[in-house]
Tab-separated table of C-alpha atoms and ligand atoms in Angstrom:
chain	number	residue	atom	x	y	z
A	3	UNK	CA	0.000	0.000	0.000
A	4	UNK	CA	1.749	3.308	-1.158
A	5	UNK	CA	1.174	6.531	1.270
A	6	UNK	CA	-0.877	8.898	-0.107
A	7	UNK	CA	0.284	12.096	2.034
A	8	UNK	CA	-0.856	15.388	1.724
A	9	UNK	CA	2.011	18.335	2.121
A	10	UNK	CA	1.847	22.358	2.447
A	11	UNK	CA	0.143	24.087	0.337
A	12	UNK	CA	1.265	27.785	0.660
A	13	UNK	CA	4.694	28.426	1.025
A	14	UNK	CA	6.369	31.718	1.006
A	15	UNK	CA	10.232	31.650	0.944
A	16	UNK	CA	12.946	34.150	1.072
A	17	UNK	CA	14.870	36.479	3.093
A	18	UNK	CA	12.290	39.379	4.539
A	19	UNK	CA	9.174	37.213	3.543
A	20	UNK	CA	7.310	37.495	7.180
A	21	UNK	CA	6.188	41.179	6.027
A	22	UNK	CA	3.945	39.633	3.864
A	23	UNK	CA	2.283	37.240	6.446
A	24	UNK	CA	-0.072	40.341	7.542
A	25	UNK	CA	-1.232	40.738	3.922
A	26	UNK	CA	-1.894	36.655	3.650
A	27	UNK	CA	-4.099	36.834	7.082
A	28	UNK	CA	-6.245	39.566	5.908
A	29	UNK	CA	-7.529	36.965	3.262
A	30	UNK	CA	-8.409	34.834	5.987
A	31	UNK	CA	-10.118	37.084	8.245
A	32	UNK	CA	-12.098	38.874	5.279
A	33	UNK	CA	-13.239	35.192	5.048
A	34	UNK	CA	-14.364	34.274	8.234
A	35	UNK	CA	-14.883	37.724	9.634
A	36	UNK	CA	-13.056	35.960	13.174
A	37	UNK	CA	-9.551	37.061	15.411
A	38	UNK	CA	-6.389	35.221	14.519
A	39	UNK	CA	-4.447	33.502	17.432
A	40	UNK	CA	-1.039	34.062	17.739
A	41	UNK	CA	1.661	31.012	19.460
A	42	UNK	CA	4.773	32.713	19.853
A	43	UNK	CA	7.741	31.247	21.336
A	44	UNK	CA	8.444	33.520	24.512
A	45	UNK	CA	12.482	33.643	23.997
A	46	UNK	CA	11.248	36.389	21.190
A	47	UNK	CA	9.222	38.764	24.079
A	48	UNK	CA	12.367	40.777	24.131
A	49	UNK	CA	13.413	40.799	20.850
A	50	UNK	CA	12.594	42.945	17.571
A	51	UNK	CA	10.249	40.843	15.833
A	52	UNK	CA	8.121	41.234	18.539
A	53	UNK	CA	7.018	44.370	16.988
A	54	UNK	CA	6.929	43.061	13.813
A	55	UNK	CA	3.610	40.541	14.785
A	56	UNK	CA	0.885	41.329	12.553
A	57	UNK	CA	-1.273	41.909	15.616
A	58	UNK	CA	-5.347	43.712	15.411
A	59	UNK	CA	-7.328	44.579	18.230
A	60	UNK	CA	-9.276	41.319	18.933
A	61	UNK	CA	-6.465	39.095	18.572
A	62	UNK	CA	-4.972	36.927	20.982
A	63	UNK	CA	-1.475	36.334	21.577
A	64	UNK	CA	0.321	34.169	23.591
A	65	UNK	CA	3.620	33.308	24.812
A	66	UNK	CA	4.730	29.855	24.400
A	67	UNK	CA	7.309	27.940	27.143
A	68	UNK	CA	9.408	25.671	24.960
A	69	UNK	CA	11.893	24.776	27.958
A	70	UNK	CA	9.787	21.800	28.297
A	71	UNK	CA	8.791	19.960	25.119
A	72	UNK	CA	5.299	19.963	24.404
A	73	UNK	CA	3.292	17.927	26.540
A	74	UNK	CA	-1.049	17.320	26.150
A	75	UNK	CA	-1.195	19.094	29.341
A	76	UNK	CA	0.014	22.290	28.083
A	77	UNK	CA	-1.737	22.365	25.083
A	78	UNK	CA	-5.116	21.149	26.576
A	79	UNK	CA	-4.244	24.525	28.712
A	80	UNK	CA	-3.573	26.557	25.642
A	81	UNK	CA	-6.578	25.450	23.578
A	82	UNK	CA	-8.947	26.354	27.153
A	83	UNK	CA	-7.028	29.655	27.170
A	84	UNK	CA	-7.830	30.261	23.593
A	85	UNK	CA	-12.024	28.959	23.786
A	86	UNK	CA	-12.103	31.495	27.320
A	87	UNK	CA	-11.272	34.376	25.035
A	88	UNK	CA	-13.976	33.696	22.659
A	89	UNK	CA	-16.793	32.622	22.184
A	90	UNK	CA	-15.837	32.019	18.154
A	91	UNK	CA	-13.727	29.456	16.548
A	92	UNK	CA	-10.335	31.952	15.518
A	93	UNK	CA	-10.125	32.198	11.851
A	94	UNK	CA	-6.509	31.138	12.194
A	95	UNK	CA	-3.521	30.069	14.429
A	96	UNK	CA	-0.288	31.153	13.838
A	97	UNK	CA	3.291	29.288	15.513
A	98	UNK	CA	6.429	31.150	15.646
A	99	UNK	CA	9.496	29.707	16.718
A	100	UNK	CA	11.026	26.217	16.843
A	101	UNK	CA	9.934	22.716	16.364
A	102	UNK	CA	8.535	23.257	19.332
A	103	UNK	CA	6.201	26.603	18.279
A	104	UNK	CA	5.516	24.739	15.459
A	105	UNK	CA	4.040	21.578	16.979
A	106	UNK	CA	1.938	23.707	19.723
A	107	UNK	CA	0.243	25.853	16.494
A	108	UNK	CA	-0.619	22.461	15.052
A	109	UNK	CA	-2.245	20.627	18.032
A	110	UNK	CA	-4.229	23.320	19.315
A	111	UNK	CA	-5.799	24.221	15.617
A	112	UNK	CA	-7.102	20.767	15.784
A	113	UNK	CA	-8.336	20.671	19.349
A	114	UNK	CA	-10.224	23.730	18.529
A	115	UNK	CA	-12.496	21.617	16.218
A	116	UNK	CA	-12.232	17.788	17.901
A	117	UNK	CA	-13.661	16.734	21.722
A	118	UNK	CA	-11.719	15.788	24.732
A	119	UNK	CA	-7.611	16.162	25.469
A	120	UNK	CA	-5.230	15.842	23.298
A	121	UNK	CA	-3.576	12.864	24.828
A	122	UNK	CA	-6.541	10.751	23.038
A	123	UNK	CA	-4.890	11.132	19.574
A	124	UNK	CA	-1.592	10.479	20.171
A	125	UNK	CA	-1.064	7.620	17.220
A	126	UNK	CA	-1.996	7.684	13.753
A	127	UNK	CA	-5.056	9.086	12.334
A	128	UNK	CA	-7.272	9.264	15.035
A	129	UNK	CA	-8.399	12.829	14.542
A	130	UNK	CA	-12.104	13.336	13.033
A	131	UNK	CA	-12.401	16.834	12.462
A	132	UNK	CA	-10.168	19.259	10.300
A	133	UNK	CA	-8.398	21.964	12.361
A	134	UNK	CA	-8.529	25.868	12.608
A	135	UNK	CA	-6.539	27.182	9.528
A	136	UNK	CA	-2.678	26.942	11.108
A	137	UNK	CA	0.163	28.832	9.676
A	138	UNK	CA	4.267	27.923	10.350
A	139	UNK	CA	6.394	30.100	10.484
A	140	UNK	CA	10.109	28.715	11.884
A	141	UNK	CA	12.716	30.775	14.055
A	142	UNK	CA	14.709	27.345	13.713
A	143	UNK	CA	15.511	24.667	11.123
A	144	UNK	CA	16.161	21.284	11.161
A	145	UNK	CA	13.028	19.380	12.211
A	146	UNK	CA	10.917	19.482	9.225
A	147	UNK	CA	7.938	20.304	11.375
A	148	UNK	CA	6.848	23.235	9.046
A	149	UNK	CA	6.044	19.725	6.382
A	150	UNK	CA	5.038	17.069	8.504
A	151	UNK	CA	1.981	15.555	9.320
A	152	UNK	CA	2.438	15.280	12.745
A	153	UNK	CA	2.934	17.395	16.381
A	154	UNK	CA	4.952	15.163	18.525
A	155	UNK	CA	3.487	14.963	22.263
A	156	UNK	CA	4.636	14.039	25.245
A	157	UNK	CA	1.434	12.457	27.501
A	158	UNK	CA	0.367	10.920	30.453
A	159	UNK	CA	1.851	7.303	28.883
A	160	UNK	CA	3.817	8.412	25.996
A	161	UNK	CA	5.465	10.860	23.558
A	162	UNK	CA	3.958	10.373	20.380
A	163	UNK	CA	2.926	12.095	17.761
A	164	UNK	CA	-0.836	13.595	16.690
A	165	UNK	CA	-0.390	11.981	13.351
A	166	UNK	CA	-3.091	13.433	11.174
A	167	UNK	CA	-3.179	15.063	7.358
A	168	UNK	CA	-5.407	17.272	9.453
A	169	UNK	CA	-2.021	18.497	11.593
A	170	UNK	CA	-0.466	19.748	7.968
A	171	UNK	CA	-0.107	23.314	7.688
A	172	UNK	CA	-2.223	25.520	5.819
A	173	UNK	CA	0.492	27.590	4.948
A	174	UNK	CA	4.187	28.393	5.605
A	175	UNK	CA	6.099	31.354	5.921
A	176	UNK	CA	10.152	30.149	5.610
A	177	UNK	CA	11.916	33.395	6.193
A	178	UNK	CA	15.996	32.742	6.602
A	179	UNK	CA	16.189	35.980	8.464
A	180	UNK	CA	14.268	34.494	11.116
A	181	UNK	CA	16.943	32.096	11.976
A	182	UNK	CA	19.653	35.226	12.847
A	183	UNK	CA	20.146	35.040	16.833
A	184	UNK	CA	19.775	31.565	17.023
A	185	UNK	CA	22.169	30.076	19.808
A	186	UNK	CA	24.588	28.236	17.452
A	187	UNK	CA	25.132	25.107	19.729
A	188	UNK	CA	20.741	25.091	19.389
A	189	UNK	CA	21.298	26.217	15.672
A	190	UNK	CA	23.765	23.183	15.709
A	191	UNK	CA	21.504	20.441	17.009
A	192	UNK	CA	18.611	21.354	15.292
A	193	UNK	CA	20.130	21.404	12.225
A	194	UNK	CA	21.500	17.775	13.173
A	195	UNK	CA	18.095	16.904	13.084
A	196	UNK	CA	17.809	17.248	9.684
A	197	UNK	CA	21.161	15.786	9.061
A	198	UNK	CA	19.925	12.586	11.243
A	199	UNK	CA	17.116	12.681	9.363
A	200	UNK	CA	18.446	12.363	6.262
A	201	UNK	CA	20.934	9.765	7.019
A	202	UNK	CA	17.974	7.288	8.148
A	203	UNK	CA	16.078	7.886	5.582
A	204	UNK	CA	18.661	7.474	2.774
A	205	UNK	CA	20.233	4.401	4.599
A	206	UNK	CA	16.901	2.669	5.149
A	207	UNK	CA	15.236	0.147	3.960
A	208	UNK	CA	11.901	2.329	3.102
A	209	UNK	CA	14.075	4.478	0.721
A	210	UNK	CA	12.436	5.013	-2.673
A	211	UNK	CA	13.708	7.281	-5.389
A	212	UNK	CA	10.760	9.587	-4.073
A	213	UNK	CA	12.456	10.428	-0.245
A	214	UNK	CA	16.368	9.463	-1.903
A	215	UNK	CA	15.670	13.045	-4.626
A	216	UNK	CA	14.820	14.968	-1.176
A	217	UNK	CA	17.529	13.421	0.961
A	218	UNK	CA	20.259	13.815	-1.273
A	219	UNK	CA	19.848	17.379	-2.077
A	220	UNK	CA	18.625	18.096	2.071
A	221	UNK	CA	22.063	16.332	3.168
A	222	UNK	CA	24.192	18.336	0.539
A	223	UNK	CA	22.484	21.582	1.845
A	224	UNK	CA	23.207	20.234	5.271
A	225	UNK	CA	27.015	19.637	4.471
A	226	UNK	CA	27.668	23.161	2.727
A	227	UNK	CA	25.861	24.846	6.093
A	228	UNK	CA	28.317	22.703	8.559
A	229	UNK	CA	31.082	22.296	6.515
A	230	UNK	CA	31.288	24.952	4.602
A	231	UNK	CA	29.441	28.035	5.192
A	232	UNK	CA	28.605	31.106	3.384
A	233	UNK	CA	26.271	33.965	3.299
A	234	UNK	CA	23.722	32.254	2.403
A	235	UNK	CA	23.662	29.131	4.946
A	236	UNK	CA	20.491	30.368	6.979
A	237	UNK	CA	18.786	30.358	3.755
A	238	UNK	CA	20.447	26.981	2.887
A	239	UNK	CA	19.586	25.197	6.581
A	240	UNK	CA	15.970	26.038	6.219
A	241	UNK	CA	15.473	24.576	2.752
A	242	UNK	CA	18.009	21.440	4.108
A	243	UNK	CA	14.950	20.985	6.900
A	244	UNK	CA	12.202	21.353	4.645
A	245	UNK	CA	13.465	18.718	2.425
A	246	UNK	CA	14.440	16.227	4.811
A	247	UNK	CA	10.886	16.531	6.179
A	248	UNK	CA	9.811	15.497	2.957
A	249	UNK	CA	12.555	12.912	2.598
A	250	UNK	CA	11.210	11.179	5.683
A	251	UNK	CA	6.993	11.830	4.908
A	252	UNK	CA	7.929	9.060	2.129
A	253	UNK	CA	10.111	7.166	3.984
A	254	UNK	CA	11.094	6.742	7.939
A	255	UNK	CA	13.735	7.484	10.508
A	256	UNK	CA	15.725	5.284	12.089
A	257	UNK	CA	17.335	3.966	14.828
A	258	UNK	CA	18.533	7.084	16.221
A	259	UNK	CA	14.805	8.468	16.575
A	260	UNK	CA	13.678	5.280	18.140
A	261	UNK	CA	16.168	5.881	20.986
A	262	UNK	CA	16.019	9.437	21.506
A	263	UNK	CA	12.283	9.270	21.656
A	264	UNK	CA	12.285	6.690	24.419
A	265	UNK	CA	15.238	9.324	25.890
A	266	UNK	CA	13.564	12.252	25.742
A	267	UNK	CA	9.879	10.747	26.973
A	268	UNK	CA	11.550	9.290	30.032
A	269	UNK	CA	14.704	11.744	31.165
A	270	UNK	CA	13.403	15.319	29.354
A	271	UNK	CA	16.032	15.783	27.038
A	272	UNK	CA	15.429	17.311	24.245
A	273	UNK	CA	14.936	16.223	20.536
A	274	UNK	CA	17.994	17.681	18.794
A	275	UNK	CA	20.743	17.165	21.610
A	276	UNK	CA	18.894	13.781	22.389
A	277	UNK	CA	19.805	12.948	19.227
A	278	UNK	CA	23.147	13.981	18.573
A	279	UNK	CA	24.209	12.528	21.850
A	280	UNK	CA	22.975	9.253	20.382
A	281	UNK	CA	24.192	9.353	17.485
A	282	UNK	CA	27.250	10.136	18.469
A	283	UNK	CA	27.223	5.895	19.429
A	284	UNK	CA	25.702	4.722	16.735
A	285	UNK	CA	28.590	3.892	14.265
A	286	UNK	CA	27.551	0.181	13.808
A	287	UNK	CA	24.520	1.086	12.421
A	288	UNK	CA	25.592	4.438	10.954
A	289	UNK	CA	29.606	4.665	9.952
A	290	UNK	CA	29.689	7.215	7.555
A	291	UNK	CA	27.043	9.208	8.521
A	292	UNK	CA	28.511	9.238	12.567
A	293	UNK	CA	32.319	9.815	11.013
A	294	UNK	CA	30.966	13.096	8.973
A	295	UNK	CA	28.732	14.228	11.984
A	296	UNK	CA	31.821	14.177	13.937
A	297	UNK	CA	33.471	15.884	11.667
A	298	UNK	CA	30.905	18.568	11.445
A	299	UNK	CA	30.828	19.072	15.430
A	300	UNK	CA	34.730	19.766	15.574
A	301	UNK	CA	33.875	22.435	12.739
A	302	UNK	CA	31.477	23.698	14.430
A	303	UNK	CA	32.955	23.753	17.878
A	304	UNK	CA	30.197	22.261	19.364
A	305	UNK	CA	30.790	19.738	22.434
A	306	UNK	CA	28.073	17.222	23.360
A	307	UNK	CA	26.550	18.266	26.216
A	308	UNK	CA	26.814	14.599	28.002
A	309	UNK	CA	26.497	15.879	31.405
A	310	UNK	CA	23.174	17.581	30.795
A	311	UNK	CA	21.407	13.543	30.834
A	312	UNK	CA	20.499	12.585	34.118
A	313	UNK	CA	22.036	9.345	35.567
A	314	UNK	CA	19.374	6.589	34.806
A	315	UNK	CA	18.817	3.805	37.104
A	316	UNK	CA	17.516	0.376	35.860
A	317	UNK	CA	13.633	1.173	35.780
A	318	UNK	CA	14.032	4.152	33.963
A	319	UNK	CA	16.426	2.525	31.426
A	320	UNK	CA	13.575	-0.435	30.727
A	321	UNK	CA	10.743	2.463	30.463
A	322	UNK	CA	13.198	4.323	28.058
A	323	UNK	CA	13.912	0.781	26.003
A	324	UNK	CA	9.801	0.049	26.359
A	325	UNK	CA	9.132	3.520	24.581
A	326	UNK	CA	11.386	2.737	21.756
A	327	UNK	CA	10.461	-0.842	21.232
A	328	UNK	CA	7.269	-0.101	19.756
A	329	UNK	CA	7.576	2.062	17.212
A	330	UNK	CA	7.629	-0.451	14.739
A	331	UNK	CA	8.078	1.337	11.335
A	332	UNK	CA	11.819	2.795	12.342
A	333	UNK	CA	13.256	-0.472	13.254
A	334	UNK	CA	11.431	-1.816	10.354
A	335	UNK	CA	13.074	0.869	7.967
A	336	UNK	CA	16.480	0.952	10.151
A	337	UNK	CA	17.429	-2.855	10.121
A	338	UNK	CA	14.871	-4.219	7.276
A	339	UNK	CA	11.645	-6.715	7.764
A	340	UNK	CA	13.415	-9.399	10.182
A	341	UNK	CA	14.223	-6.204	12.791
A	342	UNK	CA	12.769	-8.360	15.591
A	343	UNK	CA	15.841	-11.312	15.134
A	344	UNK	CA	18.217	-8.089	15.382
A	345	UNK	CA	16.958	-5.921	17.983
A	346	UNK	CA	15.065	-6.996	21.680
A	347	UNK	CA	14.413	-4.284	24.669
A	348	UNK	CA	17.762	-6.313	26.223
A	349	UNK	CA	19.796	-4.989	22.901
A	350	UNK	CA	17.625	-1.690	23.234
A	351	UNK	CA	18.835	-1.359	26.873
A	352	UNK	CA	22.395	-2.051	26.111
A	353	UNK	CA	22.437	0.666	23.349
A	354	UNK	CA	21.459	3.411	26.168
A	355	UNK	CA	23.699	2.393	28.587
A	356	UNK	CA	26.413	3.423	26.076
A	357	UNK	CA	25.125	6.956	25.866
A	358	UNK	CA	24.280	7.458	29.636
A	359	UNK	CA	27.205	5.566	31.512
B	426	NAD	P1	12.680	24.170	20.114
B	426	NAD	O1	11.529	24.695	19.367
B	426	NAD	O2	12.406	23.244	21.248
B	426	NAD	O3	13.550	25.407	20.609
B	426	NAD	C1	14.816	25.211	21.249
B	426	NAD	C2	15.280	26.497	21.897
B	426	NAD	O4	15.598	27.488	20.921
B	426	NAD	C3	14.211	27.130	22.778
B	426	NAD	O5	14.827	27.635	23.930
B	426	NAD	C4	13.665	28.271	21.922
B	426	NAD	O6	13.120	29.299	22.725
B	426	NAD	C5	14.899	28.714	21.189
B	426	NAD	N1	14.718	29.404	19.901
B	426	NAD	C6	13.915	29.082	18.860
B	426	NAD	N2	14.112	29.954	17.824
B	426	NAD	C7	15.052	30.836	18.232
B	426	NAD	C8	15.682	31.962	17.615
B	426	NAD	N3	15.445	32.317	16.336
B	426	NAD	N4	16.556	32.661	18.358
B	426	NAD	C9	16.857	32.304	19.631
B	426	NAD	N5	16.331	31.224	20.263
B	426	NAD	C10	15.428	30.488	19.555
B	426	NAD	O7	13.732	23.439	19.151
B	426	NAD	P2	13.589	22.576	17.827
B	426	NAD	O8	14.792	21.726	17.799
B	426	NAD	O9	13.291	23.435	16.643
B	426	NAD	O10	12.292	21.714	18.075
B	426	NAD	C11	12.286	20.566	18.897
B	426	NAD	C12	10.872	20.111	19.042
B	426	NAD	O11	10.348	19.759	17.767
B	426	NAD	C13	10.718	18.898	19.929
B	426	NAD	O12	9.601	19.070	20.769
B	426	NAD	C14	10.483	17.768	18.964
B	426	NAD	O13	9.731	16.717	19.517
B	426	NAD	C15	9.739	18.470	17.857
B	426	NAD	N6	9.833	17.839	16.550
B	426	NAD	C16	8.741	17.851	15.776
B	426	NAD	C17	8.752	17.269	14.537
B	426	NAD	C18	7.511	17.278	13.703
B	426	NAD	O14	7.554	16.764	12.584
B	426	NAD	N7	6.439	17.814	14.155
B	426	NAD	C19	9.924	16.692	14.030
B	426	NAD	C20	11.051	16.704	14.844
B	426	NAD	C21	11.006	17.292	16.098
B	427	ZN	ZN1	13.900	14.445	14.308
């Protein structure tokens, strides 16, 4: 059965574009004659772009707390804040900022419109009614979440994605100048995402020539921003992201995202350093691609933060292996259709006690 996914449909790219979002929301609320609702990452309440939020009176806007990733809680909070503001649906919801931003914009456009708490569609497909229109517009590259079809959770029993063509946004606003200010060790990681993603998907056994066109031009991008930048690398990093998102919506990732999802649901960490520190130990299943990400973090100047993973005793170690277990499809792409005579939870178990001891 071949996936038949549904991507962006508006996309604005290029250096400056965000002035243009204002004139691309006035469509919308001509249309439904509603407020917009603004997600903002809150690291930008000081900054200059600030200002530069195509704000009306009636609007709502609200600062997002990314130190956490996004759990239901918080965005069963954020979608009660948004329904005690108005009585009306909002004619749209705008995210700016990170993978993080991004995710929050998605899952409460479709809570909006569908019953109960987010935590009850956590899987695939489980969502029944289409969303508030949702716009993306990233402050950081590397995750693909501007394409994908999912906003990745963390719940009561699991972090896992609302996996929906409903979650895809409406439009997206990729401005490179957004990306200026970054931290570069965050800059760094995030853009290992993409780098992580496209080594799993181009290594795995999912790959068709579909996700190899995307991967191969994403990881290129990705090597000319970390190995050899120029002016235009901000510009290069968020088309790199946007392409290994698409890489991976016709394909999978890989072992690396199995483990640093179990990681991050159990000890906090978050996605891009989660991943790089696994990576960073996963030569056997990744040579070339671990030997050039090395080569890219001594560039780069970037150490792994080891010391910021907690020490993990045994039951928190078996939850972590538990989480990553399951998710079938990675291991499936990662080591081929016979995964389950190459990897167990024991195996699983071993593999994290080579990143946290
Ligand atoms: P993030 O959104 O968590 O942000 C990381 C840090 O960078 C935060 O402190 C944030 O405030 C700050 N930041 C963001 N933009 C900035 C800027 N321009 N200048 C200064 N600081 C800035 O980081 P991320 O790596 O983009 O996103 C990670 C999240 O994305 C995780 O929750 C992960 O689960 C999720 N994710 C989603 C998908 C998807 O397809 N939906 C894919 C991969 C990861
Ligand atoms: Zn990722």
């Amino acid at each position: 059965m071949f996936r038949n996914f549904k991507t962006v449909p508006y996309i604005i790219f290029g250096r400056g574009c965000f002035g243009q979002l204002d004139g691309i929301l006035s469509e919308r609320r001509s249309l439904s004659g509603s407020f917009m609702v603004f997600l903002v990452d809150s690291c930008f309440s000081d900054r200059d772009l600030k200002e530069r939020i195509p704000l009306k009176p009636g609007d709502l806007q609200l600062w997002v707390e990314v130190e956490e990733e996004p759990t239901t809680g918080y965005v069963d909070r954020l979608t009660e804040q948004v329904r005690a503001f108005s009585d009306k649906l909002p004619a749209g919801v705008i995210g700016i900022g990170g993978g993080s931003a991004l995710d929050l914009a998605k899952a409460v456009s479709l809570m909006l419109t569908n019953p109960g708490s987010s935590a009850l569609y956590q899987g695939w497909d489980l969502v029944k009614n289409p969303g508030v229109y949702h716009v993306g517009v990233p402050t950081l590259s590397g995750t693909g979440a501007e394409i994908s079809r999912t906003t990745v959770l963390c719940g009561p029993e699991k972090k896992l994605g609302i996996n929906s063509d409903y979650a895809v946004f409406d439009q997206i606003v990729l401005d490179p100048e957004l990306l200026a200010g970054a931290p570069p060790d965050q800059r760094f990681y995030t853009g290992m995402d993409c780098y992580i993603h496209c080594v799993e998907s181009l290594t795995g056994s999912y790959l068709n020539p579909f996700s190899r066109s995307y991967g191969e031009k994403a990881i290129s991008l990705c090597r000319e921003v970390f190995l050899d930048p120029g002016p235009e690398s901000d510009d290069n990093l968020m088309m790199a992201s946007y392409l290994g998102g698409m890489s991976i919506a016709c394909s999978q990732v890989g072992v690396c995202h199995a483990l640093s999802y179990g990681l991050s649901f159990v000890l906090g960490v978050h996605h891009g350093i989660g991943n790089c520190l696994i990576f960073d130990h996963l030569e056997e299943y990744y040579p070339e691609g671990v030997a050039e990400f090395r080569i890219m973090m001594a560039k780069n100047g970037v150490e792994l933060p080891r010391d910021i993973v907690p020490s993990a005793g045994d039951g928190e170690i078996r939850k972590m292996a538990d989480v990553a277990f399951v998710l079938d499809p990675l291991w499936e792409n990662a080591l081929g259709p016979d995964w389950k005579e190459k990897m167990s939870p024991g195996r699983i178990r071993e593999l994290y006690l080579r990143v946290l001891r």
